[in-house]
CSV table of C-alpha atoms in Angstrom, one decimal:
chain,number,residue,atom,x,y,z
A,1,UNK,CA,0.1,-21.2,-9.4
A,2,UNK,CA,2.6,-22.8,-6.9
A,3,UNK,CA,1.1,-23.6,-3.7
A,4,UNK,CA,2.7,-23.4,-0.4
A,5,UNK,CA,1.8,-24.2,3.1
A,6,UNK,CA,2.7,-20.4,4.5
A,7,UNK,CA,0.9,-17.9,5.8
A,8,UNK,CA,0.7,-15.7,2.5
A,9,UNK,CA,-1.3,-12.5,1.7
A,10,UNK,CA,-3.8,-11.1,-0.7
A,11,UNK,CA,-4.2,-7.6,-1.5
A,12,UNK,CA,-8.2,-7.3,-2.8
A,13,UNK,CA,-9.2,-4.1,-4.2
A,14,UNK,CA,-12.8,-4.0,-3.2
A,15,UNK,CA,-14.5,-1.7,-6.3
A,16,UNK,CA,-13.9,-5.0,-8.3
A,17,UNK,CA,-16.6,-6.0,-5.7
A,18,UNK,CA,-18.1,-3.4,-4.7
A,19,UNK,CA,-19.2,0.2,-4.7
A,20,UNK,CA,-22.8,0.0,-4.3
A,21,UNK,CA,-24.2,2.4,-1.5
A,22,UNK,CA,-27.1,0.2,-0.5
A,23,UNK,CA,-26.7,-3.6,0.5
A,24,UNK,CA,-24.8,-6.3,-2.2
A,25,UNK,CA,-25.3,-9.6,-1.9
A,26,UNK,CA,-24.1,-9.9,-5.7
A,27,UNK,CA,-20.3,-8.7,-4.3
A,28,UNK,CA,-20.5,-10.6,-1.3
A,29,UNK,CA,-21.0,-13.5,-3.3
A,30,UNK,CA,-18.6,-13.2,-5.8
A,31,UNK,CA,-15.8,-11.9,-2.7
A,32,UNK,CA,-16.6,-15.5,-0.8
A,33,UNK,CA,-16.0,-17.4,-3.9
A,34,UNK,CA,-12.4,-15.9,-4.8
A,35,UNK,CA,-12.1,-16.1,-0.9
A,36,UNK,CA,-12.3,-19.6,-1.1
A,37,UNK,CA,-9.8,-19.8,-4.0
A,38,UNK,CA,-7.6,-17.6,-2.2
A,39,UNK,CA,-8.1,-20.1,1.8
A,40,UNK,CA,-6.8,-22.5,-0.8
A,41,UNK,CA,-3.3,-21.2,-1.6
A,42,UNK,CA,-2.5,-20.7,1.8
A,43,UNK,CA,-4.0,-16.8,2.0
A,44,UNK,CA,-3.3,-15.6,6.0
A,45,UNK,CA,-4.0,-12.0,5.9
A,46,UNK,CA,-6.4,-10.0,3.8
A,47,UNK,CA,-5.4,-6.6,3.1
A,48,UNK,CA,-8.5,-4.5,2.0
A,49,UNK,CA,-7.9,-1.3,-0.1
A,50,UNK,CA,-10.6,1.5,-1.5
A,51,UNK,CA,-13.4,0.1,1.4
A,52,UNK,CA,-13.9,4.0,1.7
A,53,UNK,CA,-16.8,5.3,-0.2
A,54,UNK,CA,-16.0,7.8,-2.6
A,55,UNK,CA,-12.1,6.3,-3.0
A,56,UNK,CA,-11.4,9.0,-0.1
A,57,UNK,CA,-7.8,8.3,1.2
A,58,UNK,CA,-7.8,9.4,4.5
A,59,UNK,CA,-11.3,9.0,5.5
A,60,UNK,CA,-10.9,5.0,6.5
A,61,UNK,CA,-13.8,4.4,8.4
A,62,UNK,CA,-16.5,5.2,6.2
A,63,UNK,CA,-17.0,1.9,3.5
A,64,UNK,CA,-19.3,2.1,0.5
A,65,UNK,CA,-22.1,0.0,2.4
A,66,UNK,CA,-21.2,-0.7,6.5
A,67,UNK,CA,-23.7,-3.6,6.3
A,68,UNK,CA,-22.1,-5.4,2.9
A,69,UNK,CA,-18.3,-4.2,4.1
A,70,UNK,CA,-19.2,-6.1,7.7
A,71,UNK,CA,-20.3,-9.1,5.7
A,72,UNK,CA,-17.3,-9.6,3.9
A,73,UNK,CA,-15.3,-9.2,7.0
A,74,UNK,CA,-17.3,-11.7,8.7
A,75,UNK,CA,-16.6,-14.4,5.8
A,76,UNK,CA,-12.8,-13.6,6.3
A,77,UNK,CA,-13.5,-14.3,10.0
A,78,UNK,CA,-15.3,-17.1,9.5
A,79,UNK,CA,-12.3,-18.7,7.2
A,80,UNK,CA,-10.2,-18.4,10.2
A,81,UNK,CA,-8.7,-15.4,8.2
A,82,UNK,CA,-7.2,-12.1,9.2
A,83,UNK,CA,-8.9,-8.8,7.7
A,84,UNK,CA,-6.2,-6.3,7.6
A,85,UNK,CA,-7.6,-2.7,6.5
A,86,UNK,CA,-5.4,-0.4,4.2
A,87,UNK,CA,-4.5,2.5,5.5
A,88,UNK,CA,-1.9,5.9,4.5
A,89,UNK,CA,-0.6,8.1,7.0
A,90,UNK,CA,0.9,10.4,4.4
A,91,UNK,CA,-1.7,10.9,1.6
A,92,UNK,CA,-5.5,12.3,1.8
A,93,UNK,CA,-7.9,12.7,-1.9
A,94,UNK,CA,-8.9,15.7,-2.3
A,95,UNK,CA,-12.1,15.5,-2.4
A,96,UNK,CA,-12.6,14.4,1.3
A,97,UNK,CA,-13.5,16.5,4.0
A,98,UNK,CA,-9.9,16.5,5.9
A,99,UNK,CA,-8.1,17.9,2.7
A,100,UNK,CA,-10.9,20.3,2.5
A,101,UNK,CA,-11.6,21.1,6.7
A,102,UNK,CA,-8.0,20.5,7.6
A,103,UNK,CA,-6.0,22.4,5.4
A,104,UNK,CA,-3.4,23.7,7.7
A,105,UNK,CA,-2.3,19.5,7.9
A,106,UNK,CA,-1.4,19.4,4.4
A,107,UNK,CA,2.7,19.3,3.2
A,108,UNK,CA,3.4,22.5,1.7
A,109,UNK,CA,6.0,23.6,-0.7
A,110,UNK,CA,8.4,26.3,-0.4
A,111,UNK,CA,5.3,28.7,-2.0
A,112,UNK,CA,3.0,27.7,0.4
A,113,UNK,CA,1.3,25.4,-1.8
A,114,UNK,CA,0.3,21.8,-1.7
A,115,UNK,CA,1.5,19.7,-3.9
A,116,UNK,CA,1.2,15.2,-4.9
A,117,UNK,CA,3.7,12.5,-4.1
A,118,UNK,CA,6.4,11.4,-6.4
A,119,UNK,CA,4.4,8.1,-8.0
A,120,UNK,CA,2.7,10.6,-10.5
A,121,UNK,CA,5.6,12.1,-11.5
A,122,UNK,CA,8.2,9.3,-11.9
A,123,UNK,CA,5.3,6.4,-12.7
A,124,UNK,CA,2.4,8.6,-14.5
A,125,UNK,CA,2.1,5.6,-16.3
A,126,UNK,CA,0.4,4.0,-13.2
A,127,UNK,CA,-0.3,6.4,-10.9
A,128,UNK,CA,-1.1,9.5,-13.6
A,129,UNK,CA,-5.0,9.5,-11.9
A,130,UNK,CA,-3.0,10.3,-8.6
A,131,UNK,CA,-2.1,13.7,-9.5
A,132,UNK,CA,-5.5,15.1,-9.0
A,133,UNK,CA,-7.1,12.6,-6.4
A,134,UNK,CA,-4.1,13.2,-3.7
A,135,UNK,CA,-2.2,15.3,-1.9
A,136,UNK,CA,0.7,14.9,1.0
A,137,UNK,CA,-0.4,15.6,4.4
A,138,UNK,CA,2.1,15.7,7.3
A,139,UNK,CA,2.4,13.0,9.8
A,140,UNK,CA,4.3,15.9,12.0
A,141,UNK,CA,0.6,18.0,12.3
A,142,UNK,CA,-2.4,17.1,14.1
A,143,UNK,CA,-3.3,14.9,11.4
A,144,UNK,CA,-1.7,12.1,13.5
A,145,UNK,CA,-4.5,12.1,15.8
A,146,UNK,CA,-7.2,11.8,13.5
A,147,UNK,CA,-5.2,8.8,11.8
A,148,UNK,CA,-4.7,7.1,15.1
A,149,UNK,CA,-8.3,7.6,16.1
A,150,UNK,CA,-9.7,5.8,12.7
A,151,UNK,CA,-7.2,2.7,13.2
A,152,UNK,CA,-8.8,2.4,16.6
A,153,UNK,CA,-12.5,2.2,15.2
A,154,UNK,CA,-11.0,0.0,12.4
A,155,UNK,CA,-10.0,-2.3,15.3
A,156,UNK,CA,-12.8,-2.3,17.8
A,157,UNK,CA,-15.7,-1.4,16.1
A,158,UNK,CA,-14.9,-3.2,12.7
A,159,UNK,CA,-12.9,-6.1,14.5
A,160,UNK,CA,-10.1,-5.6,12.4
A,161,UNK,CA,-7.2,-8.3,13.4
A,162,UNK,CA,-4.6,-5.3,12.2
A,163,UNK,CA,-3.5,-2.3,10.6
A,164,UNK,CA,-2.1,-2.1,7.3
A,165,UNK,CA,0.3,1.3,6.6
A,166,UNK,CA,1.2,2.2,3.3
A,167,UNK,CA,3.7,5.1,1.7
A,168,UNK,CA,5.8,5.5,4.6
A,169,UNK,CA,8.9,6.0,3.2
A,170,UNK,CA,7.6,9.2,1.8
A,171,UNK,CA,11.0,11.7,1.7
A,172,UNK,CA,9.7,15.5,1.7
A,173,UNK,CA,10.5,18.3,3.1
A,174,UNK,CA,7.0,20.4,4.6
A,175,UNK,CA,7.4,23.9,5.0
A,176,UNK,CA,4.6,24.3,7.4
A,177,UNK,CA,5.7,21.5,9.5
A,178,UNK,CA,9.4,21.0,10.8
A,179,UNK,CA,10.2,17.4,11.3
A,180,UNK,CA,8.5,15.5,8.5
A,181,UNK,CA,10.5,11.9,8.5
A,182,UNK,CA,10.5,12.0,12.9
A,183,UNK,CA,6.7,12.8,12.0
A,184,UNK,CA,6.5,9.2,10.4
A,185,UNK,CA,8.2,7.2,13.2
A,186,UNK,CA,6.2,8.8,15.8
A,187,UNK,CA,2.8,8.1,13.6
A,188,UNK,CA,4.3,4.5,13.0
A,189,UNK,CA,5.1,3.8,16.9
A,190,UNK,CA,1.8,5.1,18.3
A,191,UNK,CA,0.0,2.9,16.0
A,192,UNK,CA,2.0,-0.3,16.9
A,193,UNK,CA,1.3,0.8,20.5
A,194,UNK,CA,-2.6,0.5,19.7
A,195,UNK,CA,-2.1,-2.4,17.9
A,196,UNK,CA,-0.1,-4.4,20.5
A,197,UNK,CA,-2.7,-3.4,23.5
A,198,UNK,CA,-5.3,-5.7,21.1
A,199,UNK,CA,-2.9,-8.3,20.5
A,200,UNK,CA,-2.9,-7.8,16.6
A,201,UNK,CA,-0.4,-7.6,13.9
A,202,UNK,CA,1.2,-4.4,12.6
A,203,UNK,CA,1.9,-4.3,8.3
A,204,UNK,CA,4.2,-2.0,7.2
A,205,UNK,CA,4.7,-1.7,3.2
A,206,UNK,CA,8.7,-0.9,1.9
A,207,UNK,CA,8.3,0.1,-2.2
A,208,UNK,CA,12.0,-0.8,-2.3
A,209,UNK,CA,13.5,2.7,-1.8
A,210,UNK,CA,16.4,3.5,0.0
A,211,UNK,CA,16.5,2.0,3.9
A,212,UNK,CA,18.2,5.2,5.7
A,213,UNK,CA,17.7,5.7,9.3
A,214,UNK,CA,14.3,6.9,9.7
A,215,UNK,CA,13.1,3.9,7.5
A,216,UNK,CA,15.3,1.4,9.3
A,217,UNK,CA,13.2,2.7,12.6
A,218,UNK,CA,9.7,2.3,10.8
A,219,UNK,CA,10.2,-1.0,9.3
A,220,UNK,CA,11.5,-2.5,13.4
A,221,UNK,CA,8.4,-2.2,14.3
A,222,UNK,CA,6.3,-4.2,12.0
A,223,UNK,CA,5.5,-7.5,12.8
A,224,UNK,CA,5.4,-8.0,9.5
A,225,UNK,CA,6.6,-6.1,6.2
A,226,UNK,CA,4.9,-6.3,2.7
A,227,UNK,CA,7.9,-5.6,0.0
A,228,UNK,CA,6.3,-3.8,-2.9
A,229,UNK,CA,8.3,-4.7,-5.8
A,230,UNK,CA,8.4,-1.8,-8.1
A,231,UNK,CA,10.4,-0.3,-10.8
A,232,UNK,CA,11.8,2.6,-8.5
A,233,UNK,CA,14.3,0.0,-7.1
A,234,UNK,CA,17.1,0.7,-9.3
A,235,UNK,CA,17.3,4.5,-9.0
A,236,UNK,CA,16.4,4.3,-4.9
A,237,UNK,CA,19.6,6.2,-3.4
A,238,UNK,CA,19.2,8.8,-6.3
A,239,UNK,CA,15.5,9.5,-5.9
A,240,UNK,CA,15.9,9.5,-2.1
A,241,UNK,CA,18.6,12.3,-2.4
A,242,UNK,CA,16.2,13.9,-5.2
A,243,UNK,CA,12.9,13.9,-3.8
A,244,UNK,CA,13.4,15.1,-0.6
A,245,UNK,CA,15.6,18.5,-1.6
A,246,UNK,CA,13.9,18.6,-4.2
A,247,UNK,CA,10.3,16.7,-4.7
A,248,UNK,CA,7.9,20.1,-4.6
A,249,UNK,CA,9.9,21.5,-7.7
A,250,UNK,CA,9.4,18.2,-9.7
A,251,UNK,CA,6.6,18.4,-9.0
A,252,UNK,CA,5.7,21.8,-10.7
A,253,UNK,CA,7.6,20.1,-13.6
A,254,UNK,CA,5.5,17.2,-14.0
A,255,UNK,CA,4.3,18.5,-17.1
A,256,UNK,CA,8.0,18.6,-18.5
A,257,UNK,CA,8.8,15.0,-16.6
A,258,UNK,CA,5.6,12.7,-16.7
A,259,UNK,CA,5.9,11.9,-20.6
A,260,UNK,CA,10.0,11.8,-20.6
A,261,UNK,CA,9.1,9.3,-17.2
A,262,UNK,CA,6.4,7.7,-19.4
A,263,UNK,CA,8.6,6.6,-22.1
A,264,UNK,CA,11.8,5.4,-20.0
A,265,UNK,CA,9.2,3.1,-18.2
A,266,UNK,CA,7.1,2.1,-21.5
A,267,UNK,CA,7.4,-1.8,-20.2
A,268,UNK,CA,8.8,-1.5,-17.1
A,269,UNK,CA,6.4,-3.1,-15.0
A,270,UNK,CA,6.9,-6.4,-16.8
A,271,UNK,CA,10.3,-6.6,-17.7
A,272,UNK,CA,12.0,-4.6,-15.0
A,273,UNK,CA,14.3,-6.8,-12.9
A,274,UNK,CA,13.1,-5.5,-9.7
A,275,UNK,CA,10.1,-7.4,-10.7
A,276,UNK,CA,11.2,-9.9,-13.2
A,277,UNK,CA,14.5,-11.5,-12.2
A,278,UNK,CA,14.9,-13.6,-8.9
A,279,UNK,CA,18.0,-12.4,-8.0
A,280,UNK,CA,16.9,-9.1,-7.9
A,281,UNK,CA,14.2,-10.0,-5.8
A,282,UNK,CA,16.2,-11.8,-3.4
A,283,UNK,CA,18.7,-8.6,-3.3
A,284,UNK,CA,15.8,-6.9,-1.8
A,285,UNK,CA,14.8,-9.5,0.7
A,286,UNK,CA,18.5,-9.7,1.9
A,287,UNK,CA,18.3,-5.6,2.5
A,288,UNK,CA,15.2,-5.8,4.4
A,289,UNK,CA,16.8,-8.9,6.2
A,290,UNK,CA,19.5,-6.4,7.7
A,291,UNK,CA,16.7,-4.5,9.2
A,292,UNK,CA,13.9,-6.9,10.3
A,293,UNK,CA,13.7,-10.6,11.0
A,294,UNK,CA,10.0,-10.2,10.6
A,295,UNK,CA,8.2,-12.1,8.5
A,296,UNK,CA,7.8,-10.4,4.6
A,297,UNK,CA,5.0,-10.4,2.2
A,298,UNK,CA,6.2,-10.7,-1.9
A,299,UNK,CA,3.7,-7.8,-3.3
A,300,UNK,CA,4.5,-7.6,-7.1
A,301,UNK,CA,3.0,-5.1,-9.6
A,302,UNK,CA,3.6,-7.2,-12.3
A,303,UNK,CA,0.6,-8.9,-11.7
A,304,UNK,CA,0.2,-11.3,-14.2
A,305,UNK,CA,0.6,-15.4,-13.7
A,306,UNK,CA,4.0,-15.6,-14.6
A,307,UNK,CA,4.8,-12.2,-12.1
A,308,UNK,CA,2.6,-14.0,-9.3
A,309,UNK,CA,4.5,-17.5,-10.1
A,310,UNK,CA,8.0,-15.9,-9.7
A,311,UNK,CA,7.1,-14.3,-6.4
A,312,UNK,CA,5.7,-17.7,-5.3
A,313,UNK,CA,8.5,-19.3,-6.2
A,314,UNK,CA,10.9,-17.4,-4.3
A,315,UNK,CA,9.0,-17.2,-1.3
A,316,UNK,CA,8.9,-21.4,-1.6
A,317,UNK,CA,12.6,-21.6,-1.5
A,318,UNK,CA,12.9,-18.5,1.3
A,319,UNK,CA,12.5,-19.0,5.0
A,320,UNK,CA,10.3,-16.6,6.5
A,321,UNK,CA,9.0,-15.1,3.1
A,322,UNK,CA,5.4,-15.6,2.0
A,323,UNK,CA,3.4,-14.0,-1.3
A,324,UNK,CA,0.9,-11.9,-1.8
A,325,UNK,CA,-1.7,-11.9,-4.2
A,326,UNK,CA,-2.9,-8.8,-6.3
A,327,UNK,CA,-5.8,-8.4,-8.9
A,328,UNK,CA,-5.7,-5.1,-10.0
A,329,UNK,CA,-8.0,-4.5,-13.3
A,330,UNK,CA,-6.3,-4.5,-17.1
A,331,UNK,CA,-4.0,-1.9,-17.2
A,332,UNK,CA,-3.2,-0.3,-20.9
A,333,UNK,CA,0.8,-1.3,-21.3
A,334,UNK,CA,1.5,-2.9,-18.4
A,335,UNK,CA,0.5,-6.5,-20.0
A,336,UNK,CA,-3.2,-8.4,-18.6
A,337,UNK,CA,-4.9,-7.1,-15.1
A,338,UNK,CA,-6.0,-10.4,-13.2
A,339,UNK,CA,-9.9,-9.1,-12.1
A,340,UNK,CA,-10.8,-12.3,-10.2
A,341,UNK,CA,-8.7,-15.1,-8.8
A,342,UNK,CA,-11.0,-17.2,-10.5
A,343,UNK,CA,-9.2,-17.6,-13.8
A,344,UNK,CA,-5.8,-18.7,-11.8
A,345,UNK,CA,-7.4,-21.6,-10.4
């Protein structure tokens, strides 16, 4: 691993520590010891994902075990770290109580009917699970409100030094709700506004697709922008043109287009060169750079040590870029899973 002296990121997926309902001082353990680790290669921010008991997306202020999930925060605090809870203004699982409460916030096809992102369709692969645990809800309902009102508990009661927003540059059209992509920028501006009264930082993740207007407006206002380097990259000004005309029929294809998706990306997460090659990497940050001089976080899904090397290397020889670490668990085809930081030290 090559070390650097910048402020550099590390996306922890806390079921690999946690999902115990009572107190556990077993994961808080093991979290401080890859925390150290993690202080050591120049970690700054520590974005938290699946905190929420039950893997409810949507429901952000309700962790497995308040007592452990306020422990590990403290031993980020006490690091001189930043805790940086995950958040998604445009998803919900369906088994939480807004999807089932709320429905009149979901996105909704031209039936009437809700229907799941585009990651399950063109990335099954990955994101197959997805198809049955989410569902799109429009930032352009009343669903803002609720959203804004958890990132402000996140930050006050939890001390939270910032939010963390993911799947922004979602592209649908919602029959029940005029106005989905202005729903995004206001969602994304009235969360930097709560942000900036505490004096804390704004993340704002770009999966590489295409930067038209209302994207160009969401990423100005981070303070700093995670680039999530996935396949999708090479097909972005297709599946931007695509998905939003044209995402809720997809969708009701997904039985036709998962497996043809699943072969053309049999591999893809390790030898893509939106993940692989430096130069596409680079094409990327020189994109983002016509946007936003903020400073960016490397996030690759080839997560591996020769993927983490090449996204630490490029963010050695780039001014104002910085890397960020992910562990997600072995997945089958996509090459070794890194569980701990432990075996990269």
């Amino acid at each position: 691993m090559i070390l650097n002296t910048k402020e550099n990121g590390w996306f922890v997926l806390y079921h690999l520590y946690s999902t115990s309902l009572n107190y556990d001082s077993q994961g808080i353990k093991d979290f401080h010891h890859d925390l150290k680790i993690a202080k050591r290669w120049g970690i700054k921010y520590v974005v938290i994902e699946d905190y929420y008991r039950n893997f409810c997306w949507g429901e952000y202020t309700c962790p497995w075990n308040k007592e452990t999930f306020k422990a590990i925060i403290e031993l980020i605090h006490n690091e001189g770290l930043d805790f940086i809870p995950y958040t998604n203004p445009t998803e919900v699982a369906t088994h939480s109580k807004i999807f089932k409460k709320y429905p009149q916030w979901m996105v909704r096809d031209r039936g009437g009917k809700t229907f799941t992102g585009f990651l399950s369709v063109f990335f099954p692969r990955y994101y197959r699970e997805f198809d049955f645990q989410l569902k799109l809800i429009c930032p352009a309902s009343n669903w803002k409100d609720c959203y804004l009102e958890q990132c402000r508990e996140l930050l006050d009661e939890y001390g939270a030094d910032g939010i963390y927003m993911d799947r922004v540059d979602h592209r649908i059209k919602c029959s029940a709700h005029p106005n989905f992509e202005e729903g995004i920028v206001k969602i994304v501006k009235r969360v930097k506004e709560v942000v900036k009264e505490r004096n804390k930082r704004l993340i704002i993740n770009d999966c590489g697709m295409f930067l038209d207007k209302t994207m160009r407006k969401v990423l100005r206002m981070a303070d700093v922008i995670l680039i999530e380097l996935l396949p999708a990259g090479r097909l972005t000004h297709l599946l931007k043109f695509i998905l939003y005309d044209w995402g809720d029929y997809l969708y009701k294809m997904r039985k036709i287009l998962s497996p043809l998706m699943d072969f053309l990306n049999k591999g893809a997460y390790l030898t893509s060169p939106q993940l692989a090659s430096s130069k596409a990497i680079l094409k990327r940050i020189s994109k983002i750079r016509e946007v936003s001089s903020s400073p960016l976080l490397l996030f690759t899904h080839r997560a591996t040590p020769q993927g983490l090397n090449l996204i630490s290397e490029v963010a050695e020889q780039e001014e104002g870029v910085s890397f960020c670490l992910f562990q997600p668990e072995k997945l089958k085809g996509k090459g070794e899973g890194i569980k701990r930081l432990s075996p990269l030290a």
